[in-house]
JSON list of C-alpha atoms in Angstrom, two decimals:
[
{"chain": "A", "resi": 1, "resn": "LYS", "atom": "CA", "xyz": [-133.68, 75.70, -239.76]},
{"chain": "A", "resi": 2, "resn": "LYS", "atom": "CA", "xyz": [-135.40, 75.84, -236.35]},
{"chain": "A", "resi": 3, "resn": "LYS", "atom": "CA", "xyz": [-138.85, 75.27, -237.92]},
{"chain": "A", "resi": 4, "resn": "THR", "atom": "CA", "xyz": [-137.50, 72.29, -239.85]},
{"chain": "A", "resi": 5, "resn": "GLU", "atom": "CA", "xyz": [-136.03, 70.81, -236.65]},
{"chain": "A", "resi": 6, "resn": "GLN", "atom": "CA", "xyz": [-139.30, 71.39, -234.79]},
{"chain": "A", "resi": 7, "resn": "ALA", "atom": "CA", "xyz": [-141.28, 69.73, -237.58]},
{"chain": "A", "resi": 8, "resn": "ALA", "atom": "CA", "xyz": [-138.87, 66.78, -237.60]},
{"chain": "A", "resi": 9, "resn": "PHE", "atom": "CA", "xyz": [-139.11, 66.48, -233.82]},
{"chain": "A", "resi": 10, "resn": "ALA", "atom": "CA", "xyz": [-142.93, 66.63, -233.96]},
{"chain": "A", "resi": 11, "resn": "LYS", "atom": "CA", "xyz": [-142.94, 63.87, -236.60]},
{"chain": "A", "resi": 12, "resn": "LEU", "atom": "CA", "xyz": [-140.58, 61.78, -234.49]},
{"chain": "A", "resi": 13, "resn": "LEU", "atom": "CA", "xyz": [-142.86, 62.14, -231.46]},
{"chain": "A", "resi": 14, "resn": "GLU", "atom": "CA", "xyz": [-145.83, 61.14, -233.59]},
{"chain": "A", "resi": 15, "resn": "LEU", "atom": "CA", "xyz": [-144.01, 58.03, -234.83]},
{"chain": "A", "resi": 16, "resn": "LEU", "atom": "CA", "xyz": [-142.90, 57.11, -231.32]},
{"chain": "A", "resi": 17, "resn": "GLU", "atom": "CA", "xyz": [-146.48, 57.46, -230.10]},
{"chain": "A", "resi": 18, "resn": "GLU", "atom": "CA", "xyz": [-147.67, 55.11, -232.84]},
{"chain": "A", "resi": 19, "resn": "LYS", "atom": "CA", "xyz": [-144.94, 52.58, -232.05]},
{"chain": "A", "resi": 20, "resn": "THR", "atom": "CA", "xyz": [-145.65, 52.81, -228.32]},
{"chain": "A", "resi": 21, "resn": "VAL", "atom": "CA", "xyz": [-149.25, 51.77, -228.86]},
{"chain": "A", "resi": 22, "resn": "GLU", "atom": "CA", "xyz": [-148.22, 49.18, -231.46]},
{"chain": "A", "resi": 23, "resn": "TRP", "atom": "CA", "xyz": [-145.60, 47.62, -229.17]},
{"chain": "A", "resi": 24, "resn": "GLY", "atom": "CA", "xyz": [-147.97, 47.45, -226.24]},
{"chain": "A", "resi": 25, "resn": "THR", "atom": "CA", "xyz": [-146.22, 49.97, -224.03]},
{"chain": "A", "resi": 26, "resn": "ASP", "atom": "CA", "xyz": [-149.45, 51.52, -222.80]},
{"chain": "A", "resi": 27, "resn": "TRP", "atom": "CA", "xyz": [-148.51, 50.54, -219.26]},
{"chain": "A", "resi": 28, "resn": "ASP", "atom": "CA", "xyz": [-152.02, 50.84, -217.77]},
{"chain": "A", "resi": 29, "resn": "ARG", "atom": "CA", "xyz": [-153.32, 48.44, -220.43]},
{"chain": "A", "resi": 30, "resn": "THR", "atom": "CA", "xyz": [-150.34, 46.15, -219.93]},
{"chain": "A", "resi": 31, "resn": "VAL", "atom": "CA", "xyz": [-150.98, 45.97, -216.18]},
{"chain": "A", "resi": 32, "resn": "GLN", "atom": "CA", "xyz": [-154.65, 45.20, -216.79]},
{"chain": "A", "resi": 33, "resn": "ASP", "atom": "CA", "xyz": [-153.71, 42.44, -219.25]},
{"chain": "A", "resi": 34, "resn": "ALA", "atom": "CA", "xyz": [-151.14, 41.14, -216.75]},
{"chain": "A", "resi": 35, "resn": "GLN", "atom": "CA", "xyz": [-153.81, 40.80, -214.08]},
{"chain": "A", "resi": 36, "resn": "ALA", "atom": "CA", "xyz": [-155.92, 38.76, -216.48]},
{"chain": "A", "resi": 37, "resn": "GLY", "atom": "CA", "xyz": [-152.84, 36.74, -217.44]},
{"chain": "A", "resi": 38, "resn": "ASP", "atom": "CA", "xyz": [-152.14, 36.09, -213.76]},
{"chain": "A", "resi": 39, "resn": "ALA", "atom": "CA", "xyz": [-155.66, 34.68, -213.42]},
{"chain": "A", "resi": 40, "resn": "LEU", "atom": "CA", "xyz": [-155.12, 32.47, -216.47]},
{"chain": "A", "resi": 41, "resn": "ILE", "atom": "CA", "xyz": [-151.87, 31.13, -215.04]},
{"chain": "A", "resi": 42, "resn": "LYS", "atom": "CA", "xyz": [-153.62, 30.25, -211.79]},
{"chain": "A", "resi": 43, "resn": "LEU", "atom": "CA", "xyz": [-156.53, 28.70, -213.67]},
{"chain": "A", "resi": 44, "resn": "ALA", "atom": "CA", "xyz": [-154.14, 26.64, -215.79]},
{"chain": "A", "resi": 45, "resn": "ALA", "atom": "CA", "xyz": [-152.46, 25.30, -212.65]},
{"chain": "A", "resi": 46, "resn": "TYR", "atom": "CA", "xyz": [-155.67, 24.65, -210.70]},
{"chain": "A", "resi": 47, "resn": "LEU", "atom": "CA", "xyz": [-157.32, 22.78, -213.57]},
{"chain": "A", "resi": 48, "resn": "ASN", "atom": "CA", "xyz": [-154.27, 20.70, -214.53]},
{"chain": "A", "resi": 49, "resn": "PRO", "atom": "CA", "xyz": [-154.82, 17.03, -213.58]},
{"chain": "A", "resi": 50, "resn": "ASN", "atom": "CA", "xyz": [-151.07, 16.61, -212.99]},
{"chain": "A", "resi": 51, "resn": "LEU", "atom": "CA", "xyz": [-151.38, 19.06, -210.08]},
{"chain": "A", "resi": 52, "resn": "ALA", "atom": "CA", "xyz": [-154.13, 17.19, -208.28]},
{"chain": "A", "resi": 53, "resn": "THR", "atom": "CA", "xyz": [-153.56, 18.41, -204.72]},
{"chain": "A", "resi": 54, "resn": "ALA", "atom": "CA", "xyz": [-153.62, 21.80, -203.04]},
{"chain": "A", "resi": 55, "resn": "GLU", "atom": "CA", "xyz": [-149.96, 21.29, -202.10]},
{"chain": "A", "resi": 56, "resn": "ALA", "atom": "CA", "xyz": [-148.99, 20.54, -205.72]},
{"chain": "A", "resi": 57, "resn": "ASN", "atom": "CA", "xyz": [-150.87, 23.63, -206.92]},
{"chain": "A", "resi": 58, "resn": "SER", "atom": "CA", "xyz": [-149.23, 25.84, -204.30]},
{"chain": "A", "resi": 59, "resn": "LYS", "atom": "CA", "xyz": [-145.77, 24.48, -205.03]},
{"chain": "A", "resi": 60, "resn": "TRP", "atom": "CA", "xyz": [-146.14, 24.95, -208.78]},
{"chain": "A", "resi": 61, "resn": "LEU", "atom": "CA", "xyz": [-147.45, 28.48, -208.36]},
{"chain": "A", "resi": 62, "resn": "GLN", "atom": "CA", "xyz": [-144.62, 29.36, -205.96]},
{"chain": "A", "resi": 63, "resn": "ASP", "atom": "CA", "xyz": [-142.05, 28.03, -208.42]},
{"chain": "A", "resi": 64, "resn": "PHE", "atom": "CA", "xyz": [-143.45, 29.09, -211.78]},
{"chain": "A", "resi": 65, "resn": "GLU", "atom": "CA", "xyz": [-145.53, 32.17, -211.03]},
{"chain": "A", "resi": 66, "resn": "SER", "atom": "CA", "xyz": [-142.86, 33.97, -209.02]},
{"chain": "A", "resi": 67, "resn": "ASP", "atom": "CA", "xyz": [-141.50, 37.23, -210.40]},
{"chain": "A", "resi": 68, "resn": "ALA", "atom": "CA", "xyz": [-138.07, 35.59, -210.65]},
{"chain": "A", "resi": 69, "resn": "HIS", "atom": "CA", "xyz": [-139.33, 32.73, -212.82]},
{"chain": "A", "resi": 70, "resn": "LEU", "atom": "CA", "xyz": [-141.50, 35.00, -214.95]},
{"chain": "A", "resi": 71, "resn": "ALA", "atom": "CA", "xyz": [-138.50, 37.32, -215.45]},
{"chain": "A", "resi": 72, "resn": "ASP", "atom": "CA", "xyz": [-136.43, 34.31, -216.56]},
{"chain": "A", "resi": 73, "resn": "THR", "atom": "CA", "xyz": [-139.28, 33.38, -218.91]},
{"chain": "A", "resi": 74, "resn": "PHE", "atom": "CA", "xyz": [-139.21, 36.95, -220.27]},
{"chain": "A", "resi": 75, "resn": "ASP", "atom": "CA", "xyz": [-135.47, 36.67, -220.95]},
{"chain": "A", "resi": 76, "resn": "ARG", "atom": "CA", "xyz": [-135.92, 33.28, -222.63]},
{"chain": "A", "resi": 77, "resn": "LEU", "atom": "CA", "xyz": [-138.81, 34.41, -224.82]},
{"chain": "A", "resi": 78, "resn": "GLN", "atom": "CA", "xyz": [-137.21, 37.73, -225.69]},
{"chain": "A", "resi": 79, "resn": "GLY", "atom": "CA", "xyz": [-133.98, 35.92, -226.59]},
{"chain": "A", "resi": 80, "resn": "ALA", "atom": "CA", "xyz": [-136.02, 33.65, -228.86]},
{"chain": "A", "resi": 81, "resn": "GLY", "atom": "CA", "xyz": [-137.42, 36.70, -230.67]},
{"chain": "A", "resi": 82, "resn": "GLU", "atom": "CA", "xyz": [-140.92, 36.79, -229.15]},
{"chain": "A", "resi": 83, "resn": "ALA", "atom": "CA", "xyz": [-142.53, 39.68, -231.03]},
{"chain": "A", "resi": 84, "resn": "GLY", "atom": "CA", "xyz": [-144.48, 41.02, -228.05]},
{"chain": "A", "resi": 85, "resn": "LEU", "atom": "CA", "xyz": [-141.30, 41.32, -225.98]},
{"chain": "A", "resi": 86, "resn": "ALA", "atom": "CA", "xyz": [-138.72, 42.22, -228.61]},
{"chain": "A", "resi": 87, "resn": "ALA", "atom": "CA", "xyz": [-139.27, 45.99, -228.29]},
{"chain": "A", "resi": 88, "resn": "TRP", "atom": "CA", "xyz": [-138.35, 46.09, -224.62]},
{"chain": "A", "resi": 89, "resn": "GLY", "atom": "CA", "xyz": [-134.81, 46.93, -223.58]},
{"chain": "A", "resi": 90, "resn": "PRO", "atom": "CA", "xyz": [-132.49, 44.70, -221.57]},
{"chain": "A", "resi": 91, "resn": "LYS", "atom": "CA", "xyz": [-132.57, 46.70, -218.32]},
{"chain": "A", "resi": 92, "resn": "LEU", "atom": "CA", "xyz": [-136.11, 46.10, -217.10]},
{"chain": "A", "resi": 93, "resn": "SER", "atom": "CA", "xyz": [-136.72, 45.24, -213.46]},
{"chain": "A", "resi": 94, "resn": "GLN", "atom": "CA", "xyz": [-137.71, 41.72, -212.53]},
{"chain": "A", "resi": 95, "resn": "LYS", "atom": "CA", "xyz": [-141.22, 42.95, -211.66]},
{"chain": "A", "resi": 96, "resn": "ARG", "atom": "CA", "xyz": [-141.68, 44.66, -215.06]},
{"chain": "A", "resi": 97, "resn": "LYS", "atom": "CA", "xyz": [-140.49, 41.55, -216.88]},
{"chain": "A", "resi": 98, "resn": "ALA", "atom": "CA", "xyz": [-142.93, 39.43, -214.86]},
{"chain": "A", "resi": 99, "resn": "THR", "atom": "CA", "xyz": [-145.75, 41.86, -215.64]},
{"chain": "A", "resi": 100, "resn": "LEU", "atom": "CA", "xyz": [-144.97, 41.71, -219.35]},
{"chain": "A", "resi": 101, "resn": "VAL", "atom": "CA", "xyz": [-145.00, 37.89, -219.36]},
{"chain": "A", "resi": 102, "resn": "GLU", "atom": "CA", "xyz": [-148.35, 37.84, -217.56]},
{"chain": "A", "resi": 103, "resn": "ALA", "atom": "CA", "xyz": [-149.70, 40.33, -220.13]},
{"chain": "A", "resi": 104, "resn": "LEU", "atom": "CA", "xyz": [-148.34, 38.14, -222.92]},
{"chain": "A", "resi": 105, "resn": "VAL", "atom": "CA", "xyz": [-150.16, 35.14, -221.43]},
{"chain": "A", "resi": 106, "resn": "TRP", "atom": "CA", "xyz": [-153.46, 37.03, -221.54]},
{"chain": "A", "resi": 107, "resn": "ARG", "atom": "CA", "xyz": [-152.89, 38.41, -225.03]},
{"chain": "A", "resi": 108, "resn": "ARG", "atom": "CA", "xyz": [-151.88, 35.05, -226.44]},
{"chain": "A", "resi": 109, "resn": "PHE", "atom": "CA", "xyz": [-154.22, 32.70, -224.58]},
{"chain": "A", "resi": 110, "resn": "GLY", "atom": "CA", "xyz": [-157.18, 34.73, -223.29]},
{"chain": "A", "resi": 111, "resn": "ALA", "atom": "CA", "xyz": [-159.32, 34.13, -226.37]},
{"chain": "A", "resi": 112, "resn": "LYS", "atom": "CA", "xyz": [-158.41, 30.43, -226.39]},
{"chain": "A", "resi": 113, "resn": "VAL", "atom": "CA", "xyz": [-159.43, 29.97, -222.78]},
{"chain": "A", "resi": 114, "resn": "LEU", "atom": "CA", "xyz": [-162.72, 31.69, -223.41]},
{"chain": "A", "resi": 115, "resn": "ALA", "atom": "CA", "xyz": [-163.31, 29.50, -226.47]},
{"chain": "A", "resi": 116, "resn": "PRO", "atom": "CA", "xyz": [-164.47, 25.88, -226.78]},
{"chain": "A", "resi": 117, "resn": "GLN", "atom": "CA", "xyz": [-160.81, 24.76, -226.90]},
{"chain": "A", "resi": 118, "resn": "ALA", "atom": "CA", "xyz": [-160.13, 26.02, -223.37]},
{"chain": "A", "resi": 119, "resn": "SER", "atom": "CA", "xyz": [-158.21, 22.99, -222.09]},
{"chain": "A", "resi": 120, "resn": "ARG", "atom": "CA", "xyz": [-155.78, 23.18, -225.01]},
{"chain": "A", "resi": 121, "resn": "GLY", "atom": "CA", "xyz": [-155.14, 26.87, -224.35]},
{"chain": "A", "resi": 122, "resn": "LEU", "atom": "CA", "xyz": [-154.51, 26.22, -220.66]},
{"chain": "A", "resi": 123, "resn": "SER", "atom": "CA", "xyz": [-152.08, 23.44, -221.49]},
{"chain": "A", "resi": 124, "resn": "GLN", "atom": "CA", "xyz": [-150.20, 25.78, -223.82]},
{"chain": "A", "resi": 125, "resn": "ILE", "atom": "CA", "xyz": [-149.90, 28.34, -221.01]},
{"chain": "A", "resi": 126, "resn": "LEU", "atom": "CA", "xyz": [-148.26, 25.74, -218.81]},
{"chain": "A", "resi": 127, "resn": "ALA", "atom": "CA", "xyz": [-145.91, 24.75, -221.63]},
{"chain": "A", "resi": 128, "resn": "LEU", "atom": "CA", "xyz": [-144.95, 28.40, -222.15]},
{"chain": "A", "resi": 129, "resn": "LEU", "atom": "CA", "xyz": [-143.99, 28.71, -218.49]},
{"chain": "A", "resi": 130, "resn": "GLY", "atom": "CA", "xyz": [-142.13, 25.39, -218.48]},
{"chain": "A", "resi": 131, "resn": "GLY", "atom": "CA", "xyz": [-144.62, 23.58, -216.28]},
{"chain": "A", "resi": 132, "resn": "PRO", "atom": "CA", "xyz": [-146.42, 20.25, -216.59]},
{"chain": "A", "resi": 133, "resn": "GLN", "atom": "CA", "xyz": [-148.83, 19.89, -219.47]},
{"chain": "A", "resi": 134, "resn": "SER", "atom": "CA", "xyz": [-152.18, 18.16, -219.28]},
{"chain": "A", "resi": 135, "resn": "ALA", "atom": "CA", "xyz": [-152.90, 15.25, -221.55]},
{"chain": "A", "resi": 136, "resn": "GLU", "atom": "CA", "xyz": [-155.23, 16.17, -224.40]}
]
C-alpha cells in the first residue's frame, strides 16, 4: 500500500510540475516577462498621440500602470476567463496580480510590437488596460 501511495504521489508531483510550467507559474520567467510588459505599457503610452504631453503621459502612467489598477485589471480579466490568469487563486497580493498582468501584456503583445503592425499592438495594450486608444 505504501509503495502504491508513493507512486501516486510521485505521479501527482510530476503532473503538477507539468501544469506549473504550462500555466506560467515559473515565477522567475513571469517576472522577466513582466519587466518586458512594463516596458511595452510605457512605450504604448509614450507613443500614443492622445497623450501628447509629458504631463499627460505621467498622469496616464500614474493612473493605469499603478499596482492597484493592474490588480483591478487582473480581477477583471480573470473574471472574464482570461486563460493566462485563470489558474491563479483569488488570494494573490496586489503586487503579484500587477506582475501577472504585466507578464500577460508581454506574452500577448510582445511579438506584435516587434512586428510590422507595431502601432496596432500598442493600441491593443492601451485598450486592455482601459486607456485611450490611438487612431489607426
